[in-house]
CSV table of C-alpha atoms in Angstrom, one decimal:
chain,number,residue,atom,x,y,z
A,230,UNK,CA,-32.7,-93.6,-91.6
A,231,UNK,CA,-30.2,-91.5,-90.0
A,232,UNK,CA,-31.4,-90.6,-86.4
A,233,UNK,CA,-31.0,-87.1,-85.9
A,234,UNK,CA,-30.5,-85.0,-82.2
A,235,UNK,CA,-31.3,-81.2,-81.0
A,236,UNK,CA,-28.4,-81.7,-79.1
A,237,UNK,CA,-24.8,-80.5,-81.1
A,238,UNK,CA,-21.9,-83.7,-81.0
A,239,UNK,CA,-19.9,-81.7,-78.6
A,240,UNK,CA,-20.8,-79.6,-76.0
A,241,UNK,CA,-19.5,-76.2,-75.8
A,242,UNK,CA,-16.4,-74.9,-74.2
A,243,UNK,CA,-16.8,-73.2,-71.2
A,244,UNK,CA,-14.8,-69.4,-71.2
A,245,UNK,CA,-12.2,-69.3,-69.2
A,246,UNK,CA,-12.5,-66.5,-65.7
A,247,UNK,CA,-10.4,-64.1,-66.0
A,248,UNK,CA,-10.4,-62.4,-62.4
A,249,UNK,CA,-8.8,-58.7,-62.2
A,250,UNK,CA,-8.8,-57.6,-58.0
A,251,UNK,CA,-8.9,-54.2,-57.6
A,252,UNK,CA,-7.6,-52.6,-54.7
A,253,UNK,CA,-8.1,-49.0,-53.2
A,254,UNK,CA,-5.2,-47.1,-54.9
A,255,UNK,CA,-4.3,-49.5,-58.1
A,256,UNK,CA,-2.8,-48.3,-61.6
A,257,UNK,CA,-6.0,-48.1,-63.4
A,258,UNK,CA,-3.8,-49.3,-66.8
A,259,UNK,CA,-2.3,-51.8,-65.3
A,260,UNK,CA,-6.0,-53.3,-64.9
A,261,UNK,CA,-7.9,-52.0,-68.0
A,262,UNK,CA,-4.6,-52.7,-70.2
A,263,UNK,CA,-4.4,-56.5,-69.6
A,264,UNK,CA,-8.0,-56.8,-69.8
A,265,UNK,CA,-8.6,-54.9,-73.3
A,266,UNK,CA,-6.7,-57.5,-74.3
A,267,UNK,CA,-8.6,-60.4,-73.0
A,268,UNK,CA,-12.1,-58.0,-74.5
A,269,UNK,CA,-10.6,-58.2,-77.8
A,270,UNK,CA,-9.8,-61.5,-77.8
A,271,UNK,CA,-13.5,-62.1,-77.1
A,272,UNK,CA,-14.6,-60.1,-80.0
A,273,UNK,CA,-12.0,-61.5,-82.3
A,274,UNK,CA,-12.8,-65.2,-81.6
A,275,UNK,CA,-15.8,-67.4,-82.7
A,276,UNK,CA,-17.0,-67.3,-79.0
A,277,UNK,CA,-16.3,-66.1,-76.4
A,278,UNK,CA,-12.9,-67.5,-75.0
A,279,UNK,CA,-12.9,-65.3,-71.5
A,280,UNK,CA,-15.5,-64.6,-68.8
A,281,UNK,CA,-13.9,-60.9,-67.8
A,282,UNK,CA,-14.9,-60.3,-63.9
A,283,UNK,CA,-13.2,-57.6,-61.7
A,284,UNK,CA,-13.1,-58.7,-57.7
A,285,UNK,CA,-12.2,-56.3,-54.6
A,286,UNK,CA,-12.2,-57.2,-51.0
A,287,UNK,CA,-15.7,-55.7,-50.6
A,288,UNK,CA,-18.4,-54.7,-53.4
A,289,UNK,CA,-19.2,-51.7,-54.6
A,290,UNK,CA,-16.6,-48.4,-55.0
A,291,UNK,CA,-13.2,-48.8,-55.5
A,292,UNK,CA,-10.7,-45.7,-56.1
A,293,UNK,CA,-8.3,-46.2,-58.4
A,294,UNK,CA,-4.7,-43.9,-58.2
A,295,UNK,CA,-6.0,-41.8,-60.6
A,296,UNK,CA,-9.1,-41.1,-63.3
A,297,UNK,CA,-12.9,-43.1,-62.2
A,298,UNK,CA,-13.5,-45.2,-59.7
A,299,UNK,CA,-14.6,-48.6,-60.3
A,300,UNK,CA,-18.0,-50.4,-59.5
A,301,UNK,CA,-17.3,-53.7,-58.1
A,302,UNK,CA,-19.5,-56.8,-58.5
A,303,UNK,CA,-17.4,-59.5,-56.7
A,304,UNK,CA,-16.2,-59.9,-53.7
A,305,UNK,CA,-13.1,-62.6,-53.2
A,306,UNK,CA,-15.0,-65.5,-53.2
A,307,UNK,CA,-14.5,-65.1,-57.3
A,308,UNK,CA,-10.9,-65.8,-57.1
A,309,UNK,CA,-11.9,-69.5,-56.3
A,310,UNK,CA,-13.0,-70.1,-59.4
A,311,UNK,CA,-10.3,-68.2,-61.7
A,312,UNK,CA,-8.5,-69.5,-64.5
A,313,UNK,CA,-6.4,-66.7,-64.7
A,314,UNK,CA,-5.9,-63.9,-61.5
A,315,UNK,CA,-4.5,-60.6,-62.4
A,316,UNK,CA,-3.1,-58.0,-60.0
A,317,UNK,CA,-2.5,-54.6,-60.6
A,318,UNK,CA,0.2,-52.8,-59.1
A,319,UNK,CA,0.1,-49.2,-58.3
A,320,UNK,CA,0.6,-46.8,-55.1
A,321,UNK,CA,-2.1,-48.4,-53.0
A,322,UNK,CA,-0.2,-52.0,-53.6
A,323,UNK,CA,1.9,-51.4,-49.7
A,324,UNK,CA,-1.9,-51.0,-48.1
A,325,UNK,CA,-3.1,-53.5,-50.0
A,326,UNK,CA,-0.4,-56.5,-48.8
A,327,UNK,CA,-1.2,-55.2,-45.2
A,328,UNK,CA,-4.5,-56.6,-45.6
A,329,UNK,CA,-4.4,-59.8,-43.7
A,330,UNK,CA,-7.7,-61.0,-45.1
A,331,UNK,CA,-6.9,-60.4,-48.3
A,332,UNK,CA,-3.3,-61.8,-48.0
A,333,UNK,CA,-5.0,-65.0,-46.8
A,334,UNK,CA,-7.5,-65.3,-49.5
A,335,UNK,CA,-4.6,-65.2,-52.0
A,336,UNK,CA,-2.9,-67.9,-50.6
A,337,UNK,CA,-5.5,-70.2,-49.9
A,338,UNK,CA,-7.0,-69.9,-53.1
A,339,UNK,CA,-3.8,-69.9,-55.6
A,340,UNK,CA,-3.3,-73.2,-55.3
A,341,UNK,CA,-6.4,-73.7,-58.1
A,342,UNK,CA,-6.2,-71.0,-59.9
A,343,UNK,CA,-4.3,-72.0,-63.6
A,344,UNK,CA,-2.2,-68.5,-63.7
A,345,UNK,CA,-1.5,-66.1,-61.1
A,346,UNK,CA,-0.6,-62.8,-62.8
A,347,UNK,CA,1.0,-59.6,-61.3
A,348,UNK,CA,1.2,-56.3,-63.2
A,349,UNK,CA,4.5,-53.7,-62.2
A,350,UNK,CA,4.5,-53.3,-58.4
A,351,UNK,CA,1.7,-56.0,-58.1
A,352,UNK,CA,4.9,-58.4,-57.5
A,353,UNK,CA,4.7,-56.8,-54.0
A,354,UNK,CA,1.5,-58.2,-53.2
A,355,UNK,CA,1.7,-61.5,-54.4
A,356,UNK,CA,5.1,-62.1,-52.5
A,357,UNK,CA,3.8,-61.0,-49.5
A,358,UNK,CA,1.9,-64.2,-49.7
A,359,UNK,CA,5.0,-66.3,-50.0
A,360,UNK,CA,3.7,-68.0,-52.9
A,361,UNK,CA,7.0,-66.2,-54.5
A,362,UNK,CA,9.8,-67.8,-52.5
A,363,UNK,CA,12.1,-69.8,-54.5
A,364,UNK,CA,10.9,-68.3,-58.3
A,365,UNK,CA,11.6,-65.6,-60.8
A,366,UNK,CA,10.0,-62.6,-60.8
A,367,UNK,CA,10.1,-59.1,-61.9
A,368,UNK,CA,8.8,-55.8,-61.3
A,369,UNK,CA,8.5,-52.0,-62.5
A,370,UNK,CA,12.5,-51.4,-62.9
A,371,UNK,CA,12.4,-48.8,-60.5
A,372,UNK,CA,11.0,-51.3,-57.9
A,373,UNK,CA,13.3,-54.4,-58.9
A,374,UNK,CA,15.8,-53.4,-56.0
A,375,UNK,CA,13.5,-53.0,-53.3
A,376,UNK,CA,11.1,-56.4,-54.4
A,377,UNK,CA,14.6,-58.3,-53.9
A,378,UNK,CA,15.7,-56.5,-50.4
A,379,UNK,CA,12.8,-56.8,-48.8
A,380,UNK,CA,12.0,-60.8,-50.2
A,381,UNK,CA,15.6,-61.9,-50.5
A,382,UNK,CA,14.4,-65.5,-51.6
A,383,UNK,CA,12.9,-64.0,-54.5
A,384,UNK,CA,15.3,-64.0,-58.0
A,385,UNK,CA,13.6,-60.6,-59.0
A,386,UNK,CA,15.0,-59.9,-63.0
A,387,UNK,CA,15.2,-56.5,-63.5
A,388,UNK,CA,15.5,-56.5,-67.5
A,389,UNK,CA,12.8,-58.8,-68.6
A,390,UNK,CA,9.4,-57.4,-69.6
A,391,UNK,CA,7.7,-60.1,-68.1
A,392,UNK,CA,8.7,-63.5,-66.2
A,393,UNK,CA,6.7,-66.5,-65.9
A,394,UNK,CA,7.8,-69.4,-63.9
A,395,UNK,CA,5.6,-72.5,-63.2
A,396,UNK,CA,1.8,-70.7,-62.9
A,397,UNK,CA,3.4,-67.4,-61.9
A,398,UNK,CA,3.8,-64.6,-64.3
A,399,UNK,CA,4.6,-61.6,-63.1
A,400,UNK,CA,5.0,-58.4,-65.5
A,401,UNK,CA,7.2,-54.8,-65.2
A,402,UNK,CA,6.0,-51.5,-65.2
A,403,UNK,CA,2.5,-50.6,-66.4
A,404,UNK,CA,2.2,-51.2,-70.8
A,405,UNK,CA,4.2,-54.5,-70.0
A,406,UNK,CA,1.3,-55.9,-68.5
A,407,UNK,CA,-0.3,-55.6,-71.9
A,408,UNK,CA,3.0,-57.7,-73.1
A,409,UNK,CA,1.9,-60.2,-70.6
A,410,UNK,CA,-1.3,-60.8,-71.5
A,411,UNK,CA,-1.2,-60.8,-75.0
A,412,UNK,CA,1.4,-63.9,-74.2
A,413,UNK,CA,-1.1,-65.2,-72.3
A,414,UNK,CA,-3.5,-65.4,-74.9
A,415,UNK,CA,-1.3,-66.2,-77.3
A,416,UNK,CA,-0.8,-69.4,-74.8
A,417,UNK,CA,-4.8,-70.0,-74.9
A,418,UNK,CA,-5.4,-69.1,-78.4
A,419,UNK,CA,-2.4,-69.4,-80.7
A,420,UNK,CA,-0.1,-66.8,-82.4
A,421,UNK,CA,-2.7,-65.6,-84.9
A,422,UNK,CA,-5.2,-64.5,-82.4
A,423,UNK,CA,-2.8,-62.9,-80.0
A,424,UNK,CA,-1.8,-61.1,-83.5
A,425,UNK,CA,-4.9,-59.8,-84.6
A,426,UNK,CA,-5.2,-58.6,-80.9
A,427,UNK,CA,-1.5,-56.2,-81.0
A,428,UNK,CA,-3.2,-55.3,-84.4
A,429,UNK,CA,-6.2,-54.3,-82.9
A,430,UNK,CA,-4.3,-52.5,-80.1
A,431,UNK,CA,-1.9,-50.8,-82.3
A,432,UNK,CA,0.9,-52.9,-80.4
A,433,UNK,CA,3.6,-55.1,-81.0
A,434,UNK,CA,3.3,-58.9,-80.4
A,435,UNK,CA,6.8,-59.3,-78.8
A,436,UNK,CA,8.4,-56.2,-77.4
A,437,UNK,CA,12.3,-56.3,-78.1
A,438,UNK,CA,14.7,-56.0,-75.7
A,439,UNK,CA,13.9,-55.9,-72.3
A,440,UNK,CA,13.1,-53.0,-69.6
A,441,UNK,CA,16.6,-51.7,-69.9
A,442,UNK,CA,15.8,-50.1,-73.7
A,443,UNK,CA,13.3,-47.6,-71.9
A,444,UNK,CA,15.0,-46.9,-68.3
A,445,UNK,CA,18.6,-47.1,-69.0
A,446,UNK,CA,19.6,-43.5,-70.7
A,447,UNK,CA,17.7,-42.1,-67.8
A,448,UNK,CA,19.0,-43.4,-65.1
A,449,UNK,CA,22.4,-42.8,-66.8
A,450,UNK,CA,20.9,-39.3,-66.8
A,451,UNK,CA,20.3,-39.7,-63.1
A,452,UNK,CA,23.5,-41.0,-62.1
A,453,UNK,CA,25.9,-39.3,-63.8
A,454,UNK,CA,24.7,-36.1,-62.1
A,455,UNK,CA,24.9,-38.0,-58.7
A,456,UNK,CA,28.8,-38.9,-59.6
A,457,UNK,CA,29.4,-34.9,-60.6
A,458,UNK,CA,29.0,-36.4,-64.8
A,459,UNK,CA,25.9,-35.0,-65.7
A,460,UNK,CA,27.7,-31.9,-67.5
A,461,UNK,CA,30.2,-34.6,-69.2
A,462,UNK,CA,27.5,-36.7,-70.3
A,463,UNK,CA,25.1,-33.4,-71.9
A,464,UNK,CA,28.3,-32.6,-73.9
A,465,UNK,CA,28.2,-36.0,-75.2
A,466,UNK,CA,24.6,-36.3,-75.9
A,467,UNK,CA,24.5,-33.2,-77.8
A,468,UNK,CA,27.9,-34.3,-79.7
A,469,UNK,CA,27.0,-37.6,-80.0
A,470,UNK,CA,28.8,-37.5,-84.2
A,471,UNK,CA,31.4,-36.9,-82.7
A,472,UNK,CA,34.4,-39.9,-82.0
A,473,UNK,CA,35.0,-39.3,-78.6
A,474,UNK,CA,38.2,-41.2,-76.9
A,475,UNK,CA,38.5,-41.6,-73.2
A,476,UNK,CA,42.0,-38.9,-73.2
A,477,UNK,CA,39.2,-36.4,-74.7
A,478,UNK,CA,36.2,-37.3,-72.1
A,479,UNK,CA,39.0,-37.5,-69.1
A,480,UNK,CA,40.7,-33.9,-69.7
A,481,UNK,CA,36.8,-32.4,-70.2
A,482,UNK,CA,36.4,-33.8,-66.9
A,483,UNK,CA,39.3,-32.8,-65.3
A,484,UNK,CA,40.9,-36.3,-64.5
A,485,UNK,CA,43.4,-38.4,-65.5
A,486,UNK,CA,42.4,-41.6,-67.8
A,487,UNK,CA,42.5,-44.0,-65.3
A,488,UNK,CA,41.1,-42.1,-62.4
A,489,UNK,CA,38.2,-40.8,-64.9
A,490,UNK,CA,37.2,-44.4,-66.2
A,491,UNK,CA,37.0,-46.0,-62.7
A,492,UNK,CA,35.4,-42.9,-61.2
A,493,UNK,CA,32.9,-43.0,-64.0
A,494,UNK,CA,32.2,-46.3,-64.1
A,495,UNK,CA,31.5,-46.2,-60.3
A,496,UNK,CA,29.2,-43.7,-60.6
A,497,UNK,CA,26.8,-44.4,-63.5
A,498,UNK,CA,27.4,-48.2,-63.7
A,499,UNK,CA,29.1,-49.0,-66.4
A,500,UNK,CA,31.8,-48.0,-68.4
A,501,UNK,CA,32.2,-44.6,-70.4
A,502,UNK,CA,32.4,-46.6,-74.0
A,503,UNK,CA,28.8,-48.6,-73.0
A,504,UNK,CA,27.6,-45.2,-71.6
A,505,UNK,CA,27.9,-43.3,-74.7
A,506,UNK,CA,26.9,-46.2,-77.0
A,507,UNK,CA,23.9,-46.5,-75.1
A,508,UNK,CA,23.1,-42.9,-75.7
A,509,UNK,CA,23.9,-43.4,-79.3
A,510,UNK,CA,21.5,-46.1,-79.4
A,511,UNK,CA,18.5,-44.3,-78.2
A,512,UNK,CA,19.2,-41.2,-80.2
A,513,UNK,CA,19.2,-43.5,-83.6
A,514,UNK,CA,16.0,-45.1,-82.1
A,515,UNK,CA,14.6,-41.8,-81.9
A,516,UNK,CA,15.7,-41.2,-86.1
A,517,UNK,CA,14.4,-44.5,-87.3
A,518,UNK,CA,11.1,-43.9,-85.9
A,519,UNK,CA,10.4,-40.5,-86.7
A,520,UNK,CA,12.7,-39.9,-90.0
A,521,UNK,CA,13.0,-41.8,-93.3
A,522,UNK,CA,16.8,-41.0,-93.2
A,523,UNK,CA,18.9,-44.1,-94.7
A,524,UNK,CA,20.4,-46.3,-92.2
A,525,UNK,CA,24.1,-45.0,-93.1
A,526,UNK,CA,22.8,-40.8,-92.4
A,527,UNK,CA,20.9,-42.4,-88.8
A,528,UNK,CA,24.8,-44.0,-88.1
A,529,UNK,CA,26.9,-41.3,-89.1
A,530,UNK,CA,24.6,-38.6,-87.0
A,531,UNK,CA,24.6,-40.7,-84.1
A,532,UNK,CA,28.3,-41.2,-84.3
A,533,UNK,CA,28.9,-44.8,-85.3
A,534,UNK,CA,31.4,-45.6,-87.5
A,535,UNK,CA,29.6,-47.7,-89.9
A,536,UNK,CA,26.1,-48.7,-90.7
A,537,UNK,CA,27.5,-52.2,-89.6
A,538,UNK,CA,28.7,-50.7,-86.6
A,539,UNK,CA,25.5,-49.3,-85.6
A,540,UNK,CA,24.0,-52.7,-86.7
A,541,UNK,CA,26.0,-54.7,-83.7
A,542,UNK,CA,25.7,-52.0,-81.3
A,543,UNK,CA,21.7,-52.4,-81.5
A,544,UNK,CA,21.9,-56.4,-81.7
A,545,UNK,CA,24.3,-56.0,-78.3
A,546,UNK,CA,21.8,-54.0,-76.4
A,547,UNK,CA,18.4,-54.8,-77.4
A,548,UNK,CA,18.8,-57.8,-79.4
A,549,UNK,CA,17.4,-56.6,-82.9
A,550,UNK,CA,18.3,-54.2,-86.0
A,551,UNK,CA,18.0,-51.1,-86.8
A,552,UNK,CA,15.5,-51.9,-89.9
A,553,UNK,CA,13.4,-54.3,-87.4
A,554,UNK,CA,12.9,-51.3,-85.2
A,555,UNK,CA,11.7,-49.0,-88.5
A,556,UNK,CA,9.7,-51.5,-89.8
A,557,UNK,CA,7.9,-51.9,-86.8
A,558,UNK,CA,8.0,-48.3,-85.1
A,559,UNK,CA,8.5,-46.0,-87.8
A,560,UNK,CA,6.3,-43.3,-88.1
A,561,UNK,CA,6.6,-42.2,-91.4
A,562,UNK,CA,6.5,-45.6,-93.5
């Protein structure tokens, strides 16, 4: 006779701790993001896969940058016993890395913890620990400049949407860190489950292209009005079906060729050809996500030559197609 147990064959396996810290002054969606994510895992699983805990350097109130405040539970004894540690960035993140205890705590305690994660200007804090020095890293695009002046032995990536080197991941600006941790549990759970999660979330799995698809035609904005372009580069954008040659963009600027294209270049930071096709880029993104007008109308408006054309440009620059970006961002399909 078979003998039989109460007990099941194997014993269950334990959630992982997922540890958020909240500081005075953090990006309230660069916390709640990444940890919808990590909820909805939960729910989508058999069990439980997470236990979700948000830390802070004391308990009880703690103001985010903007919308409610937060009730804290844990103080930063938790982070001893994360699998995963997630910081937030935000405008309090400069006060927050002046906080010697708190700086201490995060470098005594990283060393057994499985993943330390940062979140935009989170990178800040975490590199004020040194744990940093020597890896990749990224930050909120905005921020990538200062994050490598002011820890030169840092390699801070401005284009990535998030980096992860050895148990360090750190994340761009804001919605990336939802990029991040649905990678994360992709890691943990498998590509299905961190699909059903973007589903859930009405996101994508993997975001093409990198932080330069979202920043780039603004800053070009930005700095062709600091190199005396920004007139130059409106007549373009609102001509953009037009073929424009560099004779035609140097006499509407008032220079000759050469002096226009090295001028030009100086000032926005990169060339007049990769300026304009950049424009023309985010003005056919703009069609094929809110129009249903065929691929050769989006090319011809946005003054490519050629469907084809159009095609390369978008496979240069952010590394898919045209019909990957309606597919997945249309609108109206």
């Amino acid at each position: 006779m078979a003998r039989t147990t109460k007990r099941p064959p194997f014993a269950p396996i334990a959630p992982k701790r997922v540890v958020f810290l909240a500081y005075e002054g953090h990006q309230p969606l660069d916390l709640v993001g990444p940890l919808q994510v990590f909820a909805l895992a939960n729910r989508e699983g058999a069990a439980p896969g997470y236990e979700i805990i948000v830390a802070a350097m004391q308990r009880g109130r703690v103001d985010a940058s903007a919308g409610p405040s937060l009730v804290v539970d844990h103080g930063l004894e938790a982070l001893g016993s994360a699998d995963t540690l997630v910081i937030p960035g935000g405008p309090g993140v400069e006060a927050a890395a002046r906080e010697r205890q708190l700086v201490q705590a995060l470098r005594r305690t990283a060393g057994s913890i499985r993943r330390v994660c940062t979140v935009c200007t989170g990178s800040f804090l975490l590199a004020e620990t040194g744990l940093l020095s020597g890896k990749r890293a990224t930050t909120h695009w905005r921020s990538c400049a200062d994050l490598a002046a002011k820890y030169p032995d840092i390699e801070v990536l401005s284009d990535p949407i998030f980096v992860h080197d050895g148990g360090f991941w750190t994340s761009a600006g804001v919605t990336a860190g939802i990029d991040m941790a649905l990678a994360l549990v992709e890691d943990d759970c498998g590509q299905a489950m961190a699909a059903r999660v973007a589903r859930d979330l009405v996101v994508y799995l993997r975001r093409p292209g990198g932080q330069a698809q979202f920043s780039e035609p603004l800053a070009l904005q930005q700095r062709s009005n600091q190199g005396d372009y920004g007139k130059l580069i409106e007549l373009v954008e609102s001509t953009l079906n037009r073929s424009w040659s560099i004779d035609e963009l140097a006499k509407t600027a008032g220079q000759s060729p050469r002096t226009f294209q090295r001028r030009f270049t100086e000032a926005v930071g990169r060339s007049p050809a990769v300026a304009i096709e950049t424009l023309r880029i985010s003005r056919a993104r703009l069609m094929l996500e809110t129009t249903r007008a065929p691929l050769t109308v989006v090319a011809s408006r946005c003054g490519f030559g050629s469907q084809e054309q159009m095609r390369r440009a978008f496979h240069r620059q952010l590394g898919v197609t045209p019909g990957w970006i309606r597919e997945h961002f249309g609108k109206l399909g």
